[in-house]
Coordinates of C-alpha atoms in Angstrom, one line a residue:
X1 CA 72.0 114.5 88.6
X2 CA 73.6 117.7 89.8
X3 CA 77.3 117.4 88.9
X4 CA 78.1 120.6 90.8
X5 CA 77.7 119.0 94.2
X6 CA 81.1 118.4 95.8
X7 CA 81.5 115.5 98.1
X8 CA 84.6 114.3 100.1
X9 CA 85.4 111.0 101.7
X10 CA 87.3 110.3 104.9
X11 CA 89.0 106.9 105.0
X12 CA 92.4 105.4 105.5
X13 CA 94.6 106.4 102.6
X14 CA 98.1 106.5 104.1
X15 CA 98.3 103.0 105.6
X16 CA 99.8 100.8 102.8
X17 CA 97.4 97.9 102.5
X18 CA 95.9 96.5 99.3
X19 CA 92.3 96.4 100.5
X20 CA 92.5 99.8 102.0
X21 CA 93.5 101.5 98.7
X22 CA 91.1 99.4 96.6
X23 CA 88.1 100.1 98.8
X24 CA 88.9 103.8 98.6
X25 CA 89.1 103.6 94.9
X26 CA 85.8 101.7 94.6
X27 CA 83.8 104.0 96.7
X28 CA 85.2 107.1 94.9
X29 CA 84.4 105.5 91.5
X30 CA 80.9 104.6 92.6
X31 CA 80.2 108.2 93.8
X32 CA 81.6 109.7 90.6
X33 CA 79.4 107.3 88.5
X34 CA 76.4 108.7 90.4
X35 CA 77.2 112.1 89.1
X36 CA 78.9 113.7 92.1
X37 CA 82.3 115.2 92.4
X38 CA 84.4 113.5 95.0
X39 CA 87.8 113.8 96.6
X40 CA 89.4 111.7 99.4
X41 CA 90.8 113.8 102.2
X42 CA 94.4 113.0 102.9
X43 CA 94.8 111.6 106.4
X44 CA 98.6 111.7 106.6
X45 CA 98.5 114.2 109.5
X46 CA 96.2 111.9 111.4
X47 CA 98.1 108.6 111.0
X48 CA 101.7 109.6 110.6
X49 CA 103.7 109.8 113.9
X50 CA 106.4 112.3 114.5
X51 CA 109.6 111.1 112.9
X52 CA 112.5 110.4 115.1
X53 CA 115.9 109.4 113.7
X54 CA 117.6 106.3 115.0
X55 CA 120.5 104.2 113.7
X56 CA 118.3 101.2 113.8
X57 CA 115.6 102.8 111.5
X58 CA 118.3 104.0 109.2
X59 CA 120.0 100.6 108.9
X60 CA 116.6 99.0 108.3
X61 CA 115.8 101.4 105.5
X62 CA 119.2 100.5 103.9
X63 CA 118.4 96.8 104.2
X64 CA 115.0 97.3 102.6
X65 CA 116.5 99.1 99.7
X66 CA 119.1 96.3 99.2
X67 CA 116.3 93.7 99.2
X68 CA 114.2 95.9 97.0
X69 CA 111.4 95.8 99.5
X70 CA 110.7 99.5 99.0
X71 CA 109.4 98.6 95.5
X72 CA 105.9 98.0 97.0
X73 CA 105.8 101.5 98.5
X74 CA 106.6 103.0 95.1
X75 CA 103.9 101.0 93.5
X76 CA 101.4 102.2 96.1
X77 CA 102.4 105.8 95.3
X78 CA 102.0 105.2 91.6
X79 CA 98.5 103.8 92.1
X80 CA 97.5 106.7 94.3
X81 CA 98.7 109.3 91.8
X82 CA 97.1 107.5 88.8
X83 CA 93.8 106.3 90.3
X84 CA 92.8 108.3 93.3
X85 CA 91.6 112.0 93.5
X86 CA 93.1 113.3 96.7
X87 CA 92.5 116.6 98.5
X88 CA 95.6 117.6 100.6
X89 CA 94.0 120.6 102.3
X90 CA 94.6 120.6 106.0
X91 CA 92.6 123.6 107.0
X92 CA 89.2 122.4 108.4
X93 CA 87.6 125.8 107.8
X94 CA 88.4 125.6 104.1
X95 CA 87.3 122.0 103.9
X96 CA 83.9 122.9 105.3
X97 CA 83.6 125.6 102.7
X98 CA 84.5 123.3 99.8
X99 CA 82.1 120.4 100.3
X100 CA 78.3 120.1 100.5
X101 CA 78.4 116.5 101.8
X102 CA 81.0 114.3 103.5
X103 CA 81.2 110.5 103.7
X104 CA 82.9 108.2 106.1
X105 CA 84.3 105.5 103.8
X106 CA 84.8 101.8 104.5
X107 CA 87.6 99.7 106.0
X108 CA 87.9 99.4 109.8
X109 CA 88.0 103.1 110.6
X110 CA 85.3 102.6 113.3
X111 CA 86.8 99.6 115.0
X112 CA 86.4 99.7 118.8
X113 CA 89.8 97.9 119.0
X114 CA 91.7 100.9 117.6
X115 CA 92.5 104.3 119.2
X116 CA 89.4 106.5 119.1
X117 CA 90.0 109.2 116.5
X118 CA 87.2 111.7 116.1
X119 CA 88.4 112.7 112.7
X120 CA 87.0 109.4 111.3
X121 CA 83.6 110.3 112.7
X122 CA 83.7 113.8 110.9
X123 CA 83.8 115.8 114.1
X124 CA 85.4 118.7 112.2
X125 CA 82.6 118.9 109.5
X126 CA 79.4 120.9 109.9
X127 CA 77.4 119.8 106.8
X128 CA 75.6 116.7 105.7
X129 CA 77.3 113.5 106.9
X130 CA 76.9 109.9 105.5
X131 CA 78.4 106.7 106.6
X132 CA 79.1 104.1 103.9
X133 CA 80.1 100.7 105.2
X134 CA 82.7 101.5 107.9
X135 CA 83.6 98.2 109.5
X136 CA 83.0 97.9 113.3
X137 CA 83.8 94.2 113.1
X138 CA 82.0 93.2 116.3
X139 CA 78.6 93.3 117.9
X140 CA 80.1 94.0 121.4
X141 CA 82.3 96.8 122.4
X142 CA 83.8 98.6 125.4
X143 CA 81.4 101.0 127.2
X144 CA 83.6 104.0 126.4
X145 CA 83.2 103.2 122.6
X146 CA 79.6 104.3 122.6
X147 CA 80.3 107.1 125.1
X148 CA 82.8 108.5 122.6
X149 CA 81.0 107.9 119.4
X150 CA 77.3 108.3 120.2
X151 CA 77.2 112.2 120.0
X152 CA 79.0 112.1 116.7
X153 CA 77.0 109.3 115.1
X154 CA 73.7 111.1 115.9
X155 CA 74.9 113.9 113.6
X156 CA 74.8 111.6 110.5
X157 CA 71.9 111.9 108.1
X158 CA 72.5 108.3 106.9
X159 CA 74.2 105.5 108.8
X160 CA 75.4 102.2 107.4
X161 CA 78.0 99.6 108.4
X162 CA 79.4 96.5 106.8
X163 CA 78.2 93.8 109.3
X164 CA 74.6 92.9 110.0
X165 CA 75.3 92.1 113.7
X166 CA 77.1 95.5 114.2
X167 CA 74.1 97.3 112.6
X168 CA 71.6 95.6 114.9
X169 CA 73.7 96.4 118.0
X170 CA 74.3 100.0 116.9
X171 CA 70.6 100.5 116.3
X172 CA 69.9 99.3 119.8
X173 CA 72.4 101.7 121.2
X174 CA 71.4 104.8 119.2
X175 CA 67.8 104.2 118.4
X176 CA 68.5 105.2 114.8
X177 CA 68.2 103.2 111.6
X178 CA 71.5 101.6 110.7
X179 CA 71.7 99.9 107.3
X180 CA 73.9 97.0 106.3
X181 CA 75.7 97.5 102.9
X182 CA 78.5 95.8 100.9
X183 CA 82.1 96.7 101.2
X184 CA 82.8 99.2 98.4
X185 CA 85.0 96.8 96.4
X186 CA 81.9 94.7 95.8
X187 CA 80.1 97.7 94.2
X188 CA 82.1 97.0 91.1
X189 CA 81.8 93.8 89.1
X190 CA 84.7 91.6 88.4
X191 CA 84.9 92.7 84.8
X192 CA 85.1 96.4 85.9
X193 CA 88.0 95.4 88.2
X194 CA 89.8 93.6 85.4
X195 CA 90.0 96.9 83.6
X196 CA 92.5 97.9 86.3
X197 CA 94.8 95.0 85.7
X198 CA 98.2 95.8 84.3
X199 CA 97.9 96.2 80.5
X200 CA 101.2 94.5 79.8
X201 CA 101.0 91.9 82.5
X202 CA 102.7 88.7 81.3
X203 CA 102.1 86.6 84.4
X204 CA 100.8 83.1 83.6
X205 CA 98.9 80.7 85.9
X206 CA 100.4 77.5 87.3
X207 CA 101.0 78.9 90.8
X208 CA 99.4 79.1 94.2
X209 CA 99.1 82.6 95.5
X210 CA 99.2 83.4 99.2
X211 CA 98.4 86.7 101.0
X212 CA 98.7 86.3 104.8
X213 CA 98.3 89.2 107.1
X214 CA 99.5 87.1 110.0
X215 CA 102.3 84.5 109.8
X216 CA 100.4 81.6 111.4
X217 CA 102.3 78.3 111.5
X218 CA 99.4 75.9 110.9
X219 CA 98.2 77.4 107.7
X220 CA 101.7 78.0 106.4
X221 CA 102.5 74.3 106.9
X222 CA 99.3 73.3 105.3
X223 CA 99.9 75.3 102.1
X224 CA 103.5 74.1 101.9
X225 CA 102.4 70.5 101.9
X226 CA 99.5 71.1 99.6
X227 CA 101.7 72.8 97.0
X228 CA 104.1 69.9 97.2
X229 CA 101.3 67.4 96.6
X230 CA 100.0 69.5 93.6
X231 CA 103.5 70.1 92.2
X232 CA 102.8 73.8 92.1
X233 CA 105.0 76.7 93.0
X234 CA 104.0 79.2 95.7
X235 CA 104.0 83.0 95.3
X236 CA 103.4 85.1 98.4
X237 CA 103.1 88.8 98.9
X238 CA 106.2 90.1 100.7
X239 CA 104.5 91.5 103.8
X240 CA 106.4 89.8 106.6
X241 CA 110.0 88.8 107.2
X242 CA 108.9 85.2 108.1
X243 CA 107.8 84.7 104.5
X244 CA 111.4 85.2 103.2
X245 CA 111.9 81.4 102.8
X246 CA 108.2 80.5 102.0
X247 CA 107.8 80.4 98.2
X248 CA 108.6 83.3 95.9
X249 CA 108.2 86.6 97.7
X250 CA 106.5 89.2 95.5
X251 CA 106.6 93.0 95.9
X252 CA 103.3 94.5 94.8
X253 CA 101.0 97.5 94.9
X254 CA 97.2 97.4 94.6
X255 CA 97.3 97.0 90.8
X256 CA 99.8 94.1 91.0
X257 CA 97.7 92.5 93.8
X258 CA 94.6 92.4 91.4
X259 CA 96.7 91.1 88.6
X260 CA 98.2 88.2 90.5
X261 CA 94.9 87.1 92.0
X262 CA 93.5 87.0 88.5
X263 CA 96.3 84.9 87.2
X264 CA 96.7 82.5 90.1
X265 CA 95.4 78.9 89.9
X266 CA 94.4 79.0 93.6
X267 CA 94.4 81.5 96.4
X268 CA 95.1 80.8 100.1
X269 CA 94.6 83.9 102.4
X270 CA 93.5 85.2 105.7
X271 CA 92.5 88.6 104.2
X272 CA 89.0 90.0 103.8
X273 CA 89.8 91.8 100.6
X274 CA 91.8 88.9 99.0
X275 CA 88.7 86.8 99.7
X276 CA 86.5 89.4 97.9
X277 CA 88.7 89.6 94.8
X278 CA 89.0 85.8 94.7
X279 CA 85.2 85.7 94.5
X280 CA 84.9 88.5 92.0
X281 CA 87.5 86.8 89.7
X282 CA 85.8 83.4 90.2
X283 CA 88.9 81.7 91.6
X284 CA 89.4 78.6 93.7
X285 CA 90.3 79.8 97.1
X286 CA 90.3 79.1 100.9
X287 CA 90.3 81.7 103.6
X288 CA 91.9 80.8 106.9
X289 CA 90.8 82.3 110.3
X290 CA 93.4 84.7 111.7
X291 CA 91.5 84.9 115.0
X292 CA 90.1 82.3 117.4
X293 CA 86.3 82.5 117.4
X294 CA 85.2 84.3 120.5
X295 CA 88.8 85.2 121.5
X296 CA 90.1 88.6 122.5
X297 CA 89.8 91.2 119.7
X298 CA 88.2 88.5 117.4
X299 CA 87.7 90.1 114.0
X300 CA 86.2 87.1 112.2
X301 CA 82.7 88.7 112.1
X302 CA 83.2 90.6 108.9
X303 CA 84.3 87.5 107.1
X304 CA 81.5 85.4 108.6
X305 CA 79.1 88.1 107.4
X306 CA 80.4 87.9 103.9
X307 CA 80.4 84.1 103.7
X308 CA 76.9 84.0 105.1
X309 CA 75.6 86.4 102.5
X310 CA 77.0 84.4 99.7
X311 CA 76.5 80.9 101.2
X312 CA 80.2 80.2 101.3
X313 CA 80.7 79.4 105.0
X314 CA 82.6 76.1 104.2
X315 CA 85.4 78.2 102.7
X316 CA 86.3 79.9 106.0
X317 CA 88.6 77.5 107.7
X318 CA 90.0 77.2 111.2
X319 CA 92.8 74.9 112.3
X320 CA 90.3 72.3 113.6
X321 CA 88.6 72.2 110.2
X322 CA 91.6 71.6 108.0
X323 CA 90.4 68.0 107.3
X324 CA 87.5 69.4 105.4
X325 CA 89.6 71.2 102.7
X326 CA 89.9 68.1 100.5
X327 CA 86.1 68.0 100.1
X328 CA 85.7 71.5 98.8
X329 CA 84.7 72.0 95.2
X330 CA 84.9 75.1 93.1
X331 CA 82.3 77.6 94.4
X332 CA 79.1 77.9 92.3
X333 CA 79.8 81.4 90.9
X334 CA 76.7 81.5 88.8
X335 CA 74.6 81.5 91.9
X336 CA 77.0 83.7 93.8
X337 CA 76.9 86.4 91.0
X338 CA 73.1 86.4 91.2
X339 CA 73.2 87.0 95.0
X340 CA 75.9 89.6 94.6
X341 CA 74.0 91.5 92.0
X342 CA 71.0 92.0 94.2
X343 CA 73.1 93.0 97.2
X344 CA 75.1 95.4 95.0
X345 CA 71.9 97.1 93.7
X346 CA 70.6 97.4 97.3
X347 CA 73.9 99.0 98.4
X348 CA 74.1 101.4 95.5
X349 CA 70.4 102.4 96.1
X350 CA 71.4 103.3 99.7
X351 CA 74.4 105.3 98.5
X352 CA 72.3 107.1 95.9
X353 CA 69.4 107.9 98.2
X354 CA 71.8 109.1 101.0
X355 CA 73.5 111.5 98.7
X356 CA 70.4 112.9 97.0
X357 CA 68.2 113.5 100.0

Protein backbone atom coordinates (compact mmCIF):
# COMPACT_ATOMS: atom_id res chain seq x y z
CA UNK A 1 0.00 0.00 0.00
CA UNK A 2 1.24 3.44 -0.87
CA UNK A 3 1.66 5.19 2.49
CA UNK A 4 2.40 8.50 0.72
CA UNK A 5 -1.20 8.99 -0.37
CA UNK A 6 -2.80 11.71 1.74
CA UNK A 7 -6.50 11.55 2.45
CA UNK A 8 -8.79 13.82 4.43
CA UNK A 9 -12.23 13.31 5.91
CA UNK A 10 -15.10 15.76 6.18
CA UNK A 11 -17.51 15.06 9.03
CA UNK A 12 -18.88 16.70 12.13
CA UNK A 13 -16.13 17.19 14.68
CA UNK A 14 -17.18 20.34 16.52
CA UNK A 15 -20.63 19.25 17.71
CA UNK A 16 -20.17 17.56 21.11
CA UNK A 17 -21.83 14.17 20.83
CA UNK A 18 -20.39 10.79 21.86
CA UNK A 19 -21.28 9.00 18.62
CA UNK A 20 -20.10 11.88 16.45
CA UNK A 21 -16.60 11.79 17.90
CA UNK A 22 -16.38 8.00 18.01
CA UNK A 23 -17.47 7.48 14.39
CA UNK A 24 -14.86 10.04 13.32
CA UNK A 25 -12.21 8.18 15.30
CA UNK A 26 -13.26 4.78 13.89
CA UNK A 27 -13.23 5.87 10.25
CA UNK A 28 -9.86 7.56 10.63
CA UNK A 29 -8.38 4.52 12.35
CA UNK A 30 -9.74 2.21 9.62
CA UNK A 31 -8.22 4.37 6.87
CA UNK A 32 -4.86 4.48 8.65
CA UNK A 33 -4.93 0.68 9.04
CA UNK A 34 -5.34 0.41 5.26
CA UNK A 35 -2.03 2.27 4.85
CA UNK A 36 -3.20 5.77 3.97
CA UNK A 37 -2.44 9.01 5.74
CA UNK A 38 -5.59 10.68 6.99
CA UNK A 39 -6.63 13.89 8.69
CA UNK A 40 -10.06 15.18 9.62
CA UNK A 41 -10.82 18.70 8.42
CA UNK A 42 -11.92 20.97 11.24
CA UNK A 43 -15.47 22.17 10.57
CA UNK A 44 -15.58 24.85 13.27
CA UNK A 45 -16.03 27.67 10.76
CA UNK A 46 -18.97 25.80 9.24
CA UNK A 47 -20.92 25.02 12.42
CA UNK A 48 -19.96 27.76 14.86
CA UNK A 49 -22.31 30.77 14.74
CA UNK A 50 -21.11 34.30 15.34
CA UNK A 51 -20.82 34.85 19.06
CA UNK A 52 -22.98 37.52 20.63
CA UNK A 53 -22.60 38.51 24.26
CA UNK A 54 -25.70 38.46 26.43
CA UNK A 55 -26.16 38.56 30.17
CA UNK A 56 -28.29 35.41 29.93
CA UNK A 57 -25.50 33.45 28.21
CA UNK A 58 -22.93 34.75 30.71
CA UNK A 59 -25.04 33.72 33.72
CA UNK A 60 -25.70 30.31 32.17
CA UNK A 61 -21.97 29.73 31.73
CA UNK A 62 -21.38 30.65 35.39
CA UNK A 63 -24.12 28.20 36.41
CA UNK A 64 -22.57 25.43 34.34
CA UNK A 65 -19.21 26.00 35.97
CA UNK A 66 -20.77 25.91 39.43
CA UNK A 67 -22.50 22.63 38.57
CA UNK A 68 -19.31 21.32 36.94
CA UNK A 69 -21.25 20.67 33.73
CA UNK A 70 -18.37 22.07 31.70
CA UNK A 71 -16.37 18.96 32.65
CA UNK A 72 -17.84 17.13 29.66
CA UNK A 73 -16.54 19.79 27.27
CA UNK A 74 -13.05 19.43 28.72
CA UNK A 75 -13.22 15.66 28.32
CA UNK A 76 -14.21 16.02 24.65
CA UNK A 77 -11.28 18.36 24.07
CA UNK A 78 -8.96 15.87 25.75
CA UNK A 79 -10.23 13.04 23.54
CA UNK A 80 -9.87 15.11 20.37
CA UNK A 81 -6.31 16.11 21.21
CA UNK A 82 -5.24 12.57 22.14
CA UNK A 83 -7.08 10.43 19.61
CA UNK A 84 -7.96 12.44 16.49
CA UNK A 85 -5.63 13.82 13.81
CA UNK A 86 -7.14 17.17 12.82
CA UNK A 87 -6.23 19.58 10.03
CA UNK A 88 -7.13 23.16 10.99
CA UNK A 89 -6.30 24.63 7.55
CA UNK A 90 -9.10 26.90 6.31
CA UNK A 91 -7.73 27.84 2.87
CA UNK A 92 -9.52 25.59 0.36
CA UNK A 93 -6.80 26.14 -2.23
CA UNK A 94 -4.19 24.77 0.16
CA UNK A 95 -6.47 21.88 1.14
CA UNK A 96 -6.85 20.89 -2.52
CA UNK A 97 -3.07 20.89 -2.92
CA UNK A 98 -2.52 18.72 0.16
CA UNK A 99 -4.81 15.77 -0.48
CA UNK A 100 -5.14 13.21 -3.25
CA UNK A 101 -8.49 11.88 -2.00
CA UNK A 102 -11.27 13.26 0.17
CA UNK A 103 -13.96 11.34 2.07
CA UNK A 104 -17.36 12.34 3.40
CA UNK A 105 -17.52 10.58 6.73
CA UNK A 106 -20.48 9.16 8.56
CA UNK A 107 -23.08 10.58 10.95
CA UNK A 108 -26.09 12.53 9.68
CA UNK A 109 -24.14 15.05 7.58
CA UNK A 110 -26.39 14.34 4.56
CA UNK A 111 -29.71 14.52 6.41
CA UNK A 112 -32.43 16.24 4.35
CA UNK A 113 -33.88 17.55 7.62
CA UNK A 114 -30.87 19.76 8.26
CA UNK A 115 -29.81 22.96 6.54
CA UNK A 116 -28.18 22.14 3.19
CA UNK A 117 -24.44 22.76 3.56
CA UNK A 118 -22.41 22.16 0.36
CA UNK A 119 -19.22 21.76 2.40
CA UNK A 120 -20.38 18.31 3.56
CA UNK A 121 -20.73 17.28 -0.10
CA UNK A 122 -17.13 18.38 -0.86
CA UNK A 123 -18.14 21.23 -3.14
CA UNK A 124 -14.76 22.90 -2.49
CA UNK A 125 -12.63 19.89 -3.51
CA UNK A 126 -11.51 19.10 -7.06
CA UNK A 127 -9.93 15.66 -6.62
CA UNK A 128 -11.18 12.13 -5.97
CA UNK A 129 -14.27 12.01 -3.73
CA UNK A 130 -15.58 9.07 -1.70
CA UNK A 131 -18.65 8.80 0.50
CA UNK A 132 -18.39 6.41 3.43
CA UNK A 133 -21.70 5.83 5.26
CA UNK A 134 -23.17 9.32 5.63
CA UNK A 135 -26.63 8.84 7.11
CA UNK A 136 -29.57 10.20 5.13
CA UNK A 137 -31.96 8.55 7.57
CA UNK A 138 -34.96 8.39 5.25
CA UNK A 139 -36.05 7.04 1.86
CA UNK A 140 -38.14 10.12 1.11
CA UNK A 141 -37.02 13.72 1.02
CA UNK A 142 -38.11 17.19 -0.12
CA UNK A 143 -37.74 17.87 -3.85
CA UNK A 144 -35.15 20.59 -3.23
CA UNK A 145 -32.89 18.07 -1.48
CA UNK A 146 -32.14 16.23 -4.73
CA UNK A 147 -32.06 19.50 -6.66
CA UNK A 148 -29.31 20.75 -4.33
CA UNK A 149 -27.32 17.55 -3.95
CA UNK A 150 -27.58 15.79 -7.32
CA UNK A 151 -24.86 17.82 -9.13
CA UNK A 152 -22.49 17.32 -6.19
CA UNK A 153 -23.18 13.60 -5.70
CA UNK A 154 -22.49 12.92 -9.38
CA UNK A 155 -18.90 14.04 -8.81
CA UNK A 156 -18.15 11.15 -6.41
CA UNK A 157 -16.13 8.17 -7.60
CA UNK A 158 -17.72 5.96 -4.92
CA UNK A 159 -21.02 6.44 -3.11
CA UNK A 160 -22.28 4.69 -0.01
CA UNK A 161 -24.79 5.45 2.73
CA UNK A 162 -25.73 3.79 5.99
CA UNK A 163 -29.33 2.75 5.26
CA UNK A 164 -30.41 0.26 2.59
CA UNK A 165 -33.66 2.10 1.85
CA UNK A 166 -31.81 5.38 1.37
CA UNK A 167 -29.34 3.68 -0.99
CA UNK A 168 -32.16 2.29 -3.14
CA UNK A 169 -33.97 5.64 -3.31
CA UNK A 170 -30.76 7.52 -4.08
CA UNK A 171 -29.88 5.04 -6.81
CA UNK A 172 -33.26 5.68 -8.44
CA UNK A 173 -32.71 9.43 -8.29
CA UNK A 174 -29.11 9.43 -9.56
CA UNK A 175 -28.90 6.35 -11.74
CA UNK A 176 -25.60 5.54 -10.01
CA UNK A 177 -24.52 2.60 -7.87
CA UNK A 178 -24.97 3.43 -4.18
CA UNK A 179 -23.63 0.93 -1.65
CA UNK A 180 -24.86 0.23 1.86
CA UNK A 181 -22.11 -0.01 4.48
CA UNK A 182 -21.80 -0.14 8.25
CA UNK A 183 -21.43 2.87 10.48
CA UNK A 184 -17.67 3.34 11.04
CA UNK A 185 -17.93 2.43 14.74
CA UNK A 186 -18.81 -1.12 13.67
CA UNK A 187 -15.64 -1.44 11.58
CA UNK A 188 -13.76 -2.01 14.84
CA UNK A 189 -14.50 -5.05 16.99
CA UNK A 190 -15.53 -4.76 20.61
CA UNK A 191 -12.07 -5.75 21.87
CA UNK A 192 -10.48 -3.01 19.78
CA UNK A 193 -12.81 -0.48 21.37
CA UNK A 194 -12.04 -1.75 24.85
CA UNK A 195 -8.44 -0.71 24.30
CA UNK A 196 -9.78 2.85 24.39
CA UNK A 197 -11.36 2.46 27.85
CA UNK A 198 -9.84 4.40 30.70
CA UNK A 199 -6.74 2.55 31.87
CA UNK A 200 -7.40 3.34 35.54
CA UNK A 201 -11.18 3.15 35.40
CA UNK A 202 -12.48 1.91 38.76
CA UNK A 203 -16.19 1.79 37.90
CA UNK A 204 -17.97 -1.38 38.95
CA UNK A 205 -21.23 -2.84 37.71
CA UNK A 206 -24.47 -2.97 39.63
CA UNK A 207 -26.11 0.00 37.92
CA UNK A 208 -28.46 0.72 35.04
CA UNK A 209 -27.04 3.19 32.53
CA UNK A 210 -29.22 5.60 30.56
CA UNK A 211 -28.33 7.75 27.58
CA UNK A 212 -31.36 9.63 26.32
CA UNK A 213 -31.09 12.26 23.61
CA UNK A 214 -34.70 13.27 24.20
CA UNK A 215 -36.33 13.50 27.68
CA UNK A 216 -39.44 11.49 26.84
CA UNK A 217 -41.74 10.89 29.81
CA UNK A 218 -42.94 7.36 29.02
CA UNK A 219 -39.52 5.77 28.91
CA UNK A 220 -38.18 7.80 31.82
CA UNK A 221 -41.06 6.52 33.94
CA UNK A 222 -40.54 2.96 32.75
CA UNK A 223 -36.82 2.94 33.64
CA UNK A 224 -37.49 4.51 37.04
CA UNK A 225 -39.99 1.77 37.93
CA UNK A 226 -37.79 -0.97 36.48
CA UNK A 227 -34.76 0.15 38.51
CA UNK A 228 -36.88 0.19 41.65
CA UNK A 229 -38.08 -3.37 41.00
CA UNK A 230 -34.52 -4.57 40.33
CA UNK A 231 -33.14 -2.64 43.32
CA UNK A 232 -30.47 -1.05 41.12
CA UNK A 233 -29.22 2.49 40.91
CA UNK A 234 -29.54 4.61 37.76
CA UNK A 235 -26.70 6.53 36.17
CA UNK A 236 -27.58 8.89 33.33
CA UNK A 237 -25.37 11.03 31.11
CA UNK A 238 -25.92 14.67 32.03
CA UNK A 239 -27.17 15.95 28.67
CA UNK A 240 -30.42 17.66 29.65
CA UNK A 241 -31.68 19.73 32.58
CA UNK A 242 -34.70 17.43 32.97
CA UNK A 243 -32.36 14.64 34.08
CA UNK A 244 -31.15 16.55 37.16
CA UNK A 245 -33.38 14.51 39.50
CA UNK A 246 -33.32 11.26 37.53
CA UNK A 247 -30.61 9.00 38.92
CA UNK A 248 -26.97 9.99 39.24
CA UNK A 249 -26.07 12.51 36.55
CA UNK A 250 -22.69 11.79 34.99
CA UNK A 251 -20.44 14.18 33.06
CA UNK A 252 -18.53 12.34 30.34
CA UNK A 253 -16.55 12.55 27.15
CA UNK A 254 -16.30 9.83 24.47
CA UNK A 255 -13.84 7.74 26.47
CA UNK A 256 -15.95 7.80 29.64
CA UNK A 257 -19.01 6.96 27.53
CA UNK A 258 -17.33 3.75 26.34
CA UNK A 259 -16.15 2.86 29.82
CA UNK A 260 -19.54 3.28 31.45
CA UNK A 261 -21.36 1.20 28.83
CA UNK A 262 -18.79 -1.53 29.33
CA UNK A 263 -19.25 -1.49 33.12
CA UNK A 264 -23.06 -1.21 33.25
CA UNK A 265 -25.36 -4.14 34.02
CA UNK A 266 -27.99 -2.92 31.57
CA UNK A 267 -28.39 -0.03 29.15
CA UNK A 268 -31.55 1.89 28.28
CA UNK A 269 -31.15 4.38 25.44
CA UNK A 270 -32.71 6.14 22.47
CA UNK A 271 -29.31 6.65 20.82
CA UNK A 272 -28.02 4.93 17.69
CA UNK A 273 -24.42 4.82 18.90
CA UNK A 274 -25.23 3.78 22.47
CA UNK A 275 -27.08 0.89 20.83
CA UNK A 276 -24.04 0.01 18.74
CA UNK A 277 -21.67 -0.05 21.71
CA UNK A 278 -24.14 -2.04 23.80
CA UNK A 279 -24.01 -4.65 21.02
CA UNK A 280 -20.23 -4.50 20.59
CA UNK A 281 -19.73 -4.95 24.36
CA UNK A 282 -22.34 -7.75 24.54
CA UNK A 283 -24.60 -5.93 26.99
CA UNK A 284 -28.22 -6.38 27.95
CA UNK A 285 -29.99 -3.36 26.48
CA UNK A 286 -33.21 -1.81 25.18
CA UNK A 287 -33.47 0.99 22.62
CA UNK A 288 -36.54 3.23 22.82
CA UNK A 289 -38.05 5.00 19.80
CA UNK A 290 -37.42 8.75 19.92
CA UNK A 291 -39.73 9.31 16.96
CA UNK A 292 -43.20 8.15 16.07
CA UNK A 293 -43.06 5.77 13.11
CA UNK A 294 -44.10 7.65 9.98
CA UNK A 295 -44.24 10.97 11.81
CA UNK A 296 -42.76 14.25 10.68
CA UNK A 297 -38.96 14.07 10.54
CA UNK A 298 -39.03 10.42 11.61
CA UNK A 299 -35.41 9.28 12.04
CA UNK A 300 -36.10 5.69 13.12
CA UNK A 301 -34.92 4.26 9.79
CA UNK A 302 -31.23 4.04 10.71
CA UNK A 303 -32.07 2.02 13.83
CA UNK A 304 -34.56 -0.18 11.98
CA UNK A 305 -31.81 -0.87 9.44
CA UNK A 306 -29.31 -1.85 12.15
CA UNK A 307 -31.76 -4.09 14.00
CA UNK A 308 -32.87 -5.79 10.79
CA UNK A 309 -29.28 -6.54 9.78
CA UNK A 310 -28.60 -8.18 13.15
CA UNK A 311 -32.05 -9.72 13.71
CA UNK A 312 -32.64 -7.62 16.84
CA UNK A 313 -35.92 -5.91 15.96
CA UNK A 314 -37.55 -6.93 19.27
CA UNK A 315 -35.09 -4.68 21.12
CA UNK A 316 -36.37 -1.49 19.43
CA UNK A 317 -39.35 -0.47 21.54
CA UNK A 318 -42.14 2.07 21.14
CA UNK A 319 -44.55 3.12 23.88
CA UNK A 320 -47.20 0.68 22.70
CA UNK A 321 -44.68 -2.19 22.96
CA UNK A 322 -43.57 -1.64 26.56
CA UNK A 323 -45.44 -4.76 27.64
CA UNK A 324 -43.04 -6.94 25.64
CA UNK A 325 -39.94 -5.86 27.57
CA UNK A 326 -40.36 -8.47 30.28
CA UNK A 327 -40.11 -11.24 27.65
CA UNK A 328 -36.75 -10.12 26.24
CA UNK A 329 -33.76 -12.34 26.85
CA UNK A 330 -30.07 -11.57 26.47
CA UNK A 331 -29.30 -11.21 22.73
CA UNK A 332 -27.52 -14.18 21.14
CA UNK A 333 -24.18 -12.45 20.68
CA UNK A 334 -22.48 -15.50 19.21
CA UNK A 335 -24.79 -15.31 16.19
CA UNK A 336 -24.67 -11.52 16.11
CA UNK A 337 -20.86 -11.50 16.01
CA UNK A 338 -20.88 -13.87 13.02
CA UNK A 339 -23.28 -11.58 11.12
CA UNK A 340 -21.31 -8.50 12.11
CA UNK A 341 -18.02 -9.97 10.95
CA UNK A 342 -19.35 -10.58 7.44
CA UNK A 343 -20.88 -7.10 7.24
CA UNK A 344 -17.66 -5.61 8.61
CA UNK A 345 -15.55 -7.36 5.97
CA UNK A 346 -17.89 -6.23 3.19
CA UNK A 347 -17.74 -2.62 4.38
CA UNK A 348 -13.96 -2.66 4.73
CA UNK A 349 -13.71 -4.11 1.21
CA UNK A 350 -15.77 -1.19 -0.12
CA UNK A 351 -13.55 1.29 1.70
CA UNK A 352 -10.34 -0.36 0.51
CA UNK A 353 -11.51 -0.64 -3.10
CA UNK A 354 -12.80 2.96 -3.15
CA UNK A 355 -9.47 4.31 -1.93
CA UNK A 356 -7.29 2.20 -4.20
CA UNK A 357 -9.08 2.57 -7.54
